[in-house]
Coordinates of C-alpha atoms and ligand atoms in Angstrom, one line a residue:
X293 CA 9.6 169.0 -37.0
X294 CA 9.5 169.4 -40.8
X295 CA 11.9 167.3 -42.8
X296 CA 13.3 167.8 -46.2
X297 CA 14.7 165.5 -48.8
X298 CA 18.3 166.1 -49.8
X299 CA 19.9 164.4 -52.8
X300 CA 23.3 164.4 -54.4
X301 CA 25.5 162.5 -56.9
X302 CA 29.2 161.9 -56.5
X303 CA 30.5 161.1 -60.0
X304 CA 33.8 159.5 -59.2
X305 CA 36.4 158.0 -61.5
X306 CA 35.8 154.4 -60.2
X307 CA 32.2 154.7 -58.9
X308 CA 29.1 156.9 -59.2
X309 CA 27.2 157.2 -55.9
X310 CA 23.8 158.7 -55.5
X311 CA 22.5 159.5 -52.1
X312 CA 19.1 160.3 -50.7
X313 CA 18.7 161.7 -47.2
X314 CA 15.8 162.9 -45.1
X315 CA 17.0 165.8 -43.0
X316 CA 15.1 166.9 -39.8
X317 CA 18.0 168.9 -38.3
X318 CA 21.8 169.1 -38.6
X319 CA 22.2 166.3 -36.2
X320 CA 19.2 164.3 -37.3
X321 CA 19.9 162.9 -40.8
X322 CA 18.3 159.7 -42.0
X323 CA 20.0 158.1 -45.0
X324 CA 17.2 156.7 -47.1
X325 CA 19.4 155.1 -49.7
X326 CA 22.8 155.1 -51.5
X327 CA 22.9 153.8 -55.1
X328 CA 26.4 152.8 -56.3
X329 CA 27.4 151.9 -59.9
X330 CA 30.8 151.3 -61.4
X331 CA 31.9 154.4 -63.2
X332 CA 32.7 154.4 -66.9
X333 CA 33.4 157.2 -69.2
X334 CA 35.4 159.2 -66.7
X335 CA 39.1 159.9 -66.6
X336 CA 40.8 161.6 -63.7
X337 CA 37.6 163.1 -62.5
X338 CA 36.3 164.4 -65.8
X339 CA 33.8 163.1 -68.4
X340 CA 35.6 161.6 -71.5
X341 CA 32.7 159.5 -72.9
X342 CA 29.2 161.1 -72.4
X343 CA 27.2 157.9 -73.3
X344 CA 29.1 155.7 -70.9
X345 CA 29.1 158.3 -68.1
X346 CA 25.3 158.7 -68.6
X347 CA 24.8 155.0 -68.3
X348 CA 26.7 154.8 -65.0
X349 CA 24.9 157.8 -63.5
X350 CA 21.5 156.4 -64.6
X351 CA 22.3 153.0 -63.0
X352 CA 23.4 154.6 -59.7
X353 CA 20.3 156.9 -59.6
X354 CA 17.9 154.0 -60.3
X355 CA 19.5 152.0 -57.5
X356 CA 19.2 155.0 -55.1
X357 CA 15.5 155.5 -56.1
X358 CA 14.8 151.8 -55.6
X359 CA 16.4 151.6 -52.1
X360 CA 14.9 154.9 -50.9
X361 CA 11.5 154.6 -52.6
X362 CA 11.9 158.3 -53.5
X363 CA 11.9 159.9 -57.0
X364 CA 15.0 162.0 -57.6
X365 CA 14.4 165.1 -59.8
X366 CA 17.3 167.4 -58.8
X367 CA 20.7 166.9 -57.2
X368 CA 23.8 168.6 -55.9
X369 CA 26.9 167.4 -57.8
X370 CA 30.6 167.2 -56.9
X371 CA 33.2 168.7 -59.2
X372 CA 36.9 167.7 -59.4
X373 CA 39.7 167.3 -62.0
X374 CA 43.1 168.8 -62.8
X375 CA 41.3 171.9 -64.3
X376 CA 40.6 173.1 -60.8
X377 CA 42.8 176.0 -59.6
X378 CA 42.5 178.1 -56.5
X379 CA 43.9 181.4 -55.2
X380 CA 43.3 183.7 -52.1
X381 CA 42.4 187.2 -53.1
X382 CA 41.6 190.4 -51.1
X383 CA 38.9 192.9 -51.8
X384 CA 38.5 196.3 -50.2
X385 CA 35.7 199.0 -50.1
X386 CA 35.0 202.2 -48.3
X387 CA 31.9 202.6 -46.1
X388 CA 31.1 206.1 -47.3
X389 CA 28.0 206.9 -45.1
X390 CA 28.1 209.1 -42.0
X391 CA 26.9 206.3 -39.7
X392 CA 29.7 204.0 -41.0
X393 CA 27.4 201.1 -40.5
X394 CA 28.3 198.0 -42.6
X395 CA 25.2 196.9 -44.5
X396 CA 24.5 193.8 -46.6
X397 CA 25.1 195.8 -49.8
X398 CA 28.6 196.7 -48.5
X399 CA 29.3 193.0 -48.1
X400 CA 28.1 192.4 -51.6
X401 CA 30.4 195.2 -52.9
X402 CA 33.5 193.9 -51.1
X403 CA 32.9 190.3 -52.2
X404 CA 32.5 191.4 -55.8
X405 CA 35.7 193.4 -55.5
X406 CA 37.5 190.2 -54.2
X407 CA 36.1 188.1 -57.0
X408 CA 37.8 190.3 -59.6
X409 CA 40.8 188.0 -60.2
X410 CA 41.9 187.4 -63.7
X411 CA 40.2 184.2 -64.9
X412 CA 41.9 182.4 -67.8
X413 CA 40.0 181.8 -70.9
X414 CA 37.8 178.7 -70.8
X415 CA 37.5 178.9 -67.0
X416 CA 35.0 180.4 -64.6
X417 CA 34.8 181.0 -60.9
X418 CA 33.2 177.9 -59.2
X419 CA 33.4 179.2 -55.6
X420 CA 34.3 182.5 -54.0
X421 CA 34.3 181.8 -50.3
X422 CA 34.9 184.6 -47.8
X423 CA 37.6 183.5 -45.3
X424 CA 37.6 186.5 -43.0
X425 CA 36.9 190.2 -42.9
X426 CA 38.8 193.2 -41.5
X427 CA 37.2 196.5 -40.4
X428 CA 39.6 199.5 -40.3
X429 CA 42.5 197.1 -40.1
X430 CA 41.1 195.0 -37.3
X431 CA 41.5 191.4 -38.6
X432 CA 39.5 188.2 -38.0
X433 CA 36.1 189.7 -38.2
X434 CA 33.7 186.9 -39.0
X435 CA 30.4 188.8 -39.7
X436 CA 30.9 192.5 -40.3
X437 CA 27.2 193.4 -41.1
X438 CA 25.9 195.6 -38.2
X439 CA 29.4 196.7 -37.1
X440 CA 30.9 200.1 -37.7
X441 CA 34.0 201.1 -39.7
X442 CA 35.1 203.1 -42.7
X443 CA 37.1 200.5 -44.6
X444 CA 36.0 196.9 -45.1
X445 CA 38.5 194.3 -46.3
X446 CA 37.7 190.7 -47.2
X447 CA 40.0 187.8 -47.9
X448 CA 38.4 185.2 -50.2
X449 CA 39.3 181.8 -51.5
X450 CA 38.5 181.7 -55.2
X451 CA 38.2 178.4 -57.0
X452 CA 38.1 178.3 -60.8
X453 CA 37.1 175.4 -63.0
X454 CA 37.0 174.6 -66.7
X455 CA 33.7 175.6 -68.3
X456 CA 33.6 172.7 -70.7
X457 CA 34.3 170.1 -68.0
X458 CA 31.4 171.4 -66.0
X459 CA 29.1 171.7 -69.0
X460 CA 29.7 168.0 -69.9
X461 CA 29.1 166.8 -66.4
X462 CA 25.9 168.8 -66.1
X463 CA 24.7 167.7 -69.5
X464 CA 25.2 164.0 -68.6
X465 CA 23.0 164.4 -65.6
X466 CA 20.3 166.5 -67.2
X467 CA 20.1 164.1 -70.1
X468 CA 18.7 161.4 -67.8
X469 CA 16.0 163.8 -66.7
X470 CA 17.5 165.1 -63.5
X471 CA 18.3 168.7 -62.8
X472 CA 21.5 170.0 -61.3
X473 CA 20.6 172.2 -58.4
X474 CA 24.1 173.2 -57.5
X475 CA 27.8 172.2 -57.8
X476 CA 30.3 171.8 -55.0
X477 CA 34.1 171.3 -55.3
X478 CA 34.7 167.7 -54.2
X479 CA 37.5 168.4 -51.6
X480 CA 35.2 170.9 -49.9
X481 CA 32.4 168.2 -49.7
X482 CA 34.7 165.5 -48.4
X483 CA 36.1 167.9 -45.7
X484 CA 32.5 168.5 -44.6
X485 CA 32.2 164.8 -43.9
X486 CA 35.5 164.0 -42.2
X487 CA 37.0 167.1 -40.4
X488 CA 36.1 168.3 -36.9
X489 CA 35.6 172.0 -36.2
X490 CA 38.7 172.0 -34.0
X491 CA 40.9 170.7 -36.8
X492 CA 39.6 173.4 -39.2
X493 CA 40.2 176.1 -36.6
X494 CA 43.8 175.0 -35.7
X495 CA 44.9 174.0 -39.2
X496 CA 44.6 170.7 -41.0
X497 CA 45.3 169.2 -44.4
X498 CA 42.7 166.8 -45.9
X499 CA 43.5 164.6 -48.8
X500 CA 40.8 162.5 -50.4
X501 CA 42.7 159.8 -52.3
X502 CA 40.2 158.3 -54.7
X503 CA 40.6 156.4 -57.9
X504 CA 41.6 159.1 -60.4
X505 CA 42.3 162.1 -58.3
X506 CA 43.6 163.2 -55.0
X507 CA 41.5 166.1 -53.8
X508 CA 43.1 168.4 -51.3
X509 CA 41.6 171.0 -48.9
X510 CA 43.6 172.9 -46.3
X511 CA 41.7 174.6 -43.5
X512 CA 43.1 177.3 -41.2
X513 CA 41.4 179.7 -38.7
X514 CA 38.1 178.0 -39.3
X515 CA 37.9 178.5 -43.0
X516 CA 39.2 177.1 -46.3
X517 CA 42.8 178.2 -47.0
X518 CA 43.8 176.2 -50.0
X519 CA 42.3 173.6 -52.4
X520 CA 43.9 171.6 -55.1
X521 CA 43.5 168.5 -57.2
X522 CA 46.4 166.1 -58.1
X523 CA 45.6 163.8 -61.0
X524 CA 47.1 160.7 -59.4
X525 CA 45.4 158.2 -57.1
X526 CA 44.5 154.5 -56.7
X527 CA 44.1 153.9 -60.4
X528 CA 47.8 154.7 -61.0
X529 CA 48.8 152.4 -58.1
X530 CA 47.0 149.5 -59.7
X531 CA 48.4 150.4 -63.1
X532 CA 52.0 150.3 -61.7
X533 CA 51.2 147.0 -60.1
X534 CA 49.9 145.6 -63.3
X535 CA 53.0 146.7 -65.2
X536 CA 55.5 145.8 -62.4
X537 CA 54.0 142.3 -61.8
X538 CA 53.0 141.5 -65.3
X539 CA 49.3 141.1 -64.3
X540 CA 46.1 142.1 -66.0
X541 CA 44.7 145.4 -64.5
X542 CA 41.6 143.7 -62.9
X543 CA 43.8 141.0 -61.2
X544 CA 46.3 143.7 -60.0
X545 CA 43.3 145.6 -58.6
X546 CA 42.0 142.6 -56.7
X547 CA 45.5 141.8 -55.4
X548 CA 46.0 145.3 -54.2
X549 CA 42.7 145.3 -52.2
X550 CA 43.3 141.8 -50.8
X551 CA 47.0 141.4 -50.0
X552 CA 48.6 144.8 -49.8
X553 CA 50.1 146.7 -46.9
X554 CA 52.3 149.8 -46.8
X555 CA 53.2 149.6 -43.1
X556 CA 56.9 150.6 -42.9
X557 CA 57.9 148.0 -40.3
X558 CA 56.2 145.1 -42.1
X559 CA 58.4 142.0 -42.5
X560 CA 57.4 139.8 -45.4
X561 CA 59.2 136.6 -46.2
X562 CA 61.0 136.7 -49.5
X563 CA 59.4 133.6 -50.8
X564 CA 55.8 134.5 -49.8
X565 CA 53.5 134.3 -52.8
X566 CA 50.0 135.5 -53.0
X567 CA 47.5 134.2 -55.6
X568 CA 44.2 134.9 -57.0
X569 CA 41.8 133.3 -59.4
X570 CA 43.0 131.8 -62.8
X571 CA 46.3 130.9 -61.3
X572 CA 47.7 134.4 -61.2
X573 CA 50.2 134.9 -58.4
X574 CA 52.9 137.4 -57.3
X575 CA 55.5 137.9 -54.7
X576 CA 53.8 139.7 -51.8
X577 CA 57.0 141.5 -50.9
X578 CA 57.2 142.9 -54.4
X579 CA 53.5 143.8 -54.4
X580 CA 53.8 145.8 -51.1
X581 CA 57.1 147.4 -52.3
X582 CA 55.5 148.8 -55.5
X583 CA 52.5 150.1 -53.6
X584 CA 54.6 151.6 -50.8
X585 CA 56.8 153.5 -53.2
X586 CA 53.9 154.8 -55.2
X587 CA 52.1 156.0 -52.0
X588 CA 55.3 157.7 -50.8
X589 CA 55.5 159.6 -54.1
X590 CA 51.8 160.6 -53.7
X591 CA 52.3 161.7 -50.1
X592 CA 55.2 163.9 -51.3
X593 CA 53.0 165.3 -54.1
X594 CA 50.4 166.3 -51.5
X595 CA 53.1 168.2 -49.6
X596 CA 54.4 169.8 -52.8
X597 CA 50.9 171.0 -53.4
X598 CA 50.9 173.0 -50.1
X599 CA 51.1 176.8 -50.4
X600 CA 54.1 176.9 -48.0
X601 CA 57.0 174.6 -47.3
X602 CA 56.4 174.9 -43.6
X603 CA 53.4 172.6 -43.8
X604 CA 53.7 171.5 -40.1
X605 CA 53.0 175.0 -38.8
X606 CA 50.3 175.5 -41.4
X607 CA 48.5 172.3 -40.2
X608 CA 49.3 171.5 -36.5
X609 CA 46.4 169.0 -36.6
X610 CA 48.2 167.1 -39.3
X611 CA 46.9 165.2 -42.3
X612 CA 43.5 163.5 -42.5
X613 CA 43.3 160.9 -45.3
X614 CA 40.1 159.8 -46.8
X615 CA 38.8 158.4 -50.2
X616 CA 38.9 154.7 -51.2
X617 CA 42.7 154.5 -51.3
X618 CA 43.0 155.5 -47.6
X619 CA 41.7 151.9 -46.9
X620 CA 45.2 150.7 -47.7
X621 CA 46.5 148.9 -44.5
X622 CA 49.5 150.7 -42.9
X623 CA 48.9 154.0 -44.7
X624 CA 48.7 156.1 -41.5
X625 CA 52.0 154.7 -40.2
X626 CA 53.7 155.2 -43.6
X627 CA 52.5 158.9 -43.8
X628 CA 53.4 159.6 -40.2
X629 CA 56.9 158.2 -40.7
X630 CA 57.4 160.1 -43.9
X631 CA 55.9 163.5 -43.1
X632 CA 56.5 163.5 -39.3
X633 CA 53.1 164.9 -38.5
X634 CA 49.9 163.4 -37.0
X635 CA 47.9 161.4 -39.6
X636 CA 44.4 159.8 -39.2
X637 CA 41.9 158.2 -41.6
X638 CA 38.7 160.3 -42.0
X639 CA 35.6 158.1 -42.0
X640 CA 32.4 159.9 -43.1
X641 CA 29.9 158.6 -40.7
X642 CA 29.3 160.6 -37.5
X643 CA 26.7 160.7 -34.8
X644 CA 23.3 162.0 -35.8
X645 CA 23.4 160.2 -39.1
X646 CA 21.4 156.9 -39.3
X647 CA 19.3 154.8 -41.6
X648 CA 20.7 152.7 -44.5
X649 CA 24.1 154.2 -43.8
X650 CA 26.5 151.2 -43.2
X651 CA 28.3 151.8 -46.5
X652 CA 29.1 155.4 -45.5
X653 CA 31.7 154.2 -42.9
X654 CA 34.0 153.5 -45.9
X655 CA 36.2 156.6 -46.6
X656 CA 35.4 156.1 -50.3
X657 CA 32.0 157.8 -49.5
X658 CA 33.4 161.0 -47.9
X659 CA 32.4 163.2 -50.9
X660 CA 29.0 161.5 -51.2
X661 CA 28.0 162.2 -47.7
X662 CA 29.8 165.6 -47.8
X663 CA 27.6 166.7 -50.6
X664 CA 24.5 166.1 -48.3
X665 CA 26.2 167.8 -45.3
X666 CA 27.1 170.9 -47.5
X667 CA 23.3 171.4 -48.1
X668 CA 22.4 170.6 -44.5
X669 CA 24.8 173.2 -43.3
X670 CA 23.2 175.7 -45.7
X671 CA 26.6 176.6 -47.2
X672 CA 26.6 178.9 -50.2
X673 CA 26.5 177.1 -53.5
X674 CA 28.6 177.6 -56.5
X675 CA 29.0 180.9 -58.4
X676 CA 28.0 179.2 -61.7
X677 CA 24.5 180.0 -63.0
X678 CA 22.8 176.7 -63.7
X679 CA 19.7 178.3 -65.1
X680 CA 18.3 176.4 -68.1
X681 CA 17.9 178.3 -71.3
X682 CA 15.2 178.0 -73.9
X683 CA 11.5 177.3 -73.6
X684 CA 11.9 173.8 -72.0
X685 CA 14.3 175.2 -69.4
X686 CA 11.9 178.1 -68.7
X687 CA 9.0 175.8 -68.1
X688 CA 11.0 173.5 -65.9
X689 CA 12.3 176.4 -63.9
X690 CA 8.7 177.8 -63.5
X691 CA 7.4 174.4 -62.3
X692 CA 10.3 174.2 -59.9
X693 CA 9.5 177.6 -58.4
X694 CA 5.8 176.9 -58.2
X695 CA 5.7 173.4 -56.9
X696 CA 9.2 172.8 -55.7
X697 CA 9.3 170.0 -58.2
Ligands
LIG63 N1 41.3 148.1 -49.4 C1 41.8 148.9 -50.3 N2 43.1 148.9 -50.5 C2 43.7 149.7 -51.4 N3 43.0 150.5 -52.3 C3 41.6 150.5 -52.2 C4 41.0 149.7 -51.2 N4 39.6 149.9 -51.4 C5 39.5 150.7 -52.4 N5 40.7 151.1 -52.9 C6 40.9 152.0 -54.0 O1 40.2 153.2 -53.9 C7 40.0 153.7 -55.2 C8 38.5 154.2 -55.3 O2 38.3 155.2 -54.4 P1 37.1 156.2 -54.4 O3 35.8 155.3 -54.5 O4 37.2 157.2 -53.3 O5 37.3 156.8 -55.9 P2 36.3 157.7 -56.8 O6 35.5 158.6 -55.9 O7 35.5 156.8 -57.7 O8 37.3 158.4 -57.7 P3 37.8 160.0 -57.8 O9 37.3 160.6 -56.5 O10 39.3 159.9 -57.8 O11 37.2 160.5 -59.0 C9 40.3 152.6 -56.2 O12 41.5 152.9 -56.9 C10 40.5 151.4 -55.3 O13 41.5 150.5 -55.8
LIG64 MG1 35.8 160.5 -55.2

């Protein structure tokens, strides 16, 4: 069976991860390489220093090329940041012909009607994802083309993003000689990697708690219902520790990863001290208290971000936590006790994915693998035109079309 090479870059706030996969079928994906580099030049998911971001991206790409033995020339890229907003909008059109048969052009018309939400200046539509259709009032139609009716409705999930944030990210990647094939909102990519079809159908909240942002996706009736980005994640936890315990940031980060737990029932002796290089030490009880209260706040923020206060009925399958910060021991128990709903940790690896893939069992790589799965599933890309302008762009696009290069 023919195989194709799929590549993506997850430009995170703490790490940049480039992934190269060889795809034979949806359940036959060989990971050829993942290149990871510490991220610099990003703040809360957006580029704030182009030169530094470029360096980090280039290092991660070089590493992925070295491990996979493949040359990377174009990639899918994840997008996140507090500039992201989302809304559900309906569109409606009449099917005017005598046969009342819904044709592909009717689908196009209704989708374009639904896309007509007011977009604030400086923003543009990143994704417009049809959730479900209705024909003559009959709801829950998944694929209306070929069916008959005189009125076609669609409900769409519209995601908007800041034009400049996206331009800066795309520019960083192109400046190292790699083309951006498409963009995917990061929570949608992470959800691809960690949610089951049953959870999406019944209703589930996914939160990817990374370094700079907590990316949220809510699924209901098999499709995306809500997306959001909270500009608080692991970085702020470390920052609080550093201030609260009077430790340098890097030491606080190491202590967090090595000694922390947020399990609600955990008993820690008052005198217990934990230490790390250069004689830095701290009370373990205090360390865990600071992290627990920050995580409780963050879990509340996730719930505040929900489109309804009745989040338990919205998501009977509960909350799936992923992203690097979901490695915190005791987080599942803390979240279950606080939110009184089922909670599990979403790990990106699943059956049918093999190769140099050990690293992908860490939830920090949910977005990275998700960007590959988004392409494998053949999901529609972003609404943003990434065509390159000018003579160089035209030549590059021509070569791409002719030779797939
Ligand atoms: N064992 C651990 N315990 C607590 N926190 C951890 C652990 N391992 C990783 N983290 C935290 O995970 C965060 C990084 O997660 P991740 O790699 O998902 O972020 P990112 O993708 O770079 O950032 P973002 O998606 O927010 O832009 C860091 O803040 C790090 O401290
Ligand atoms: Mg991330």
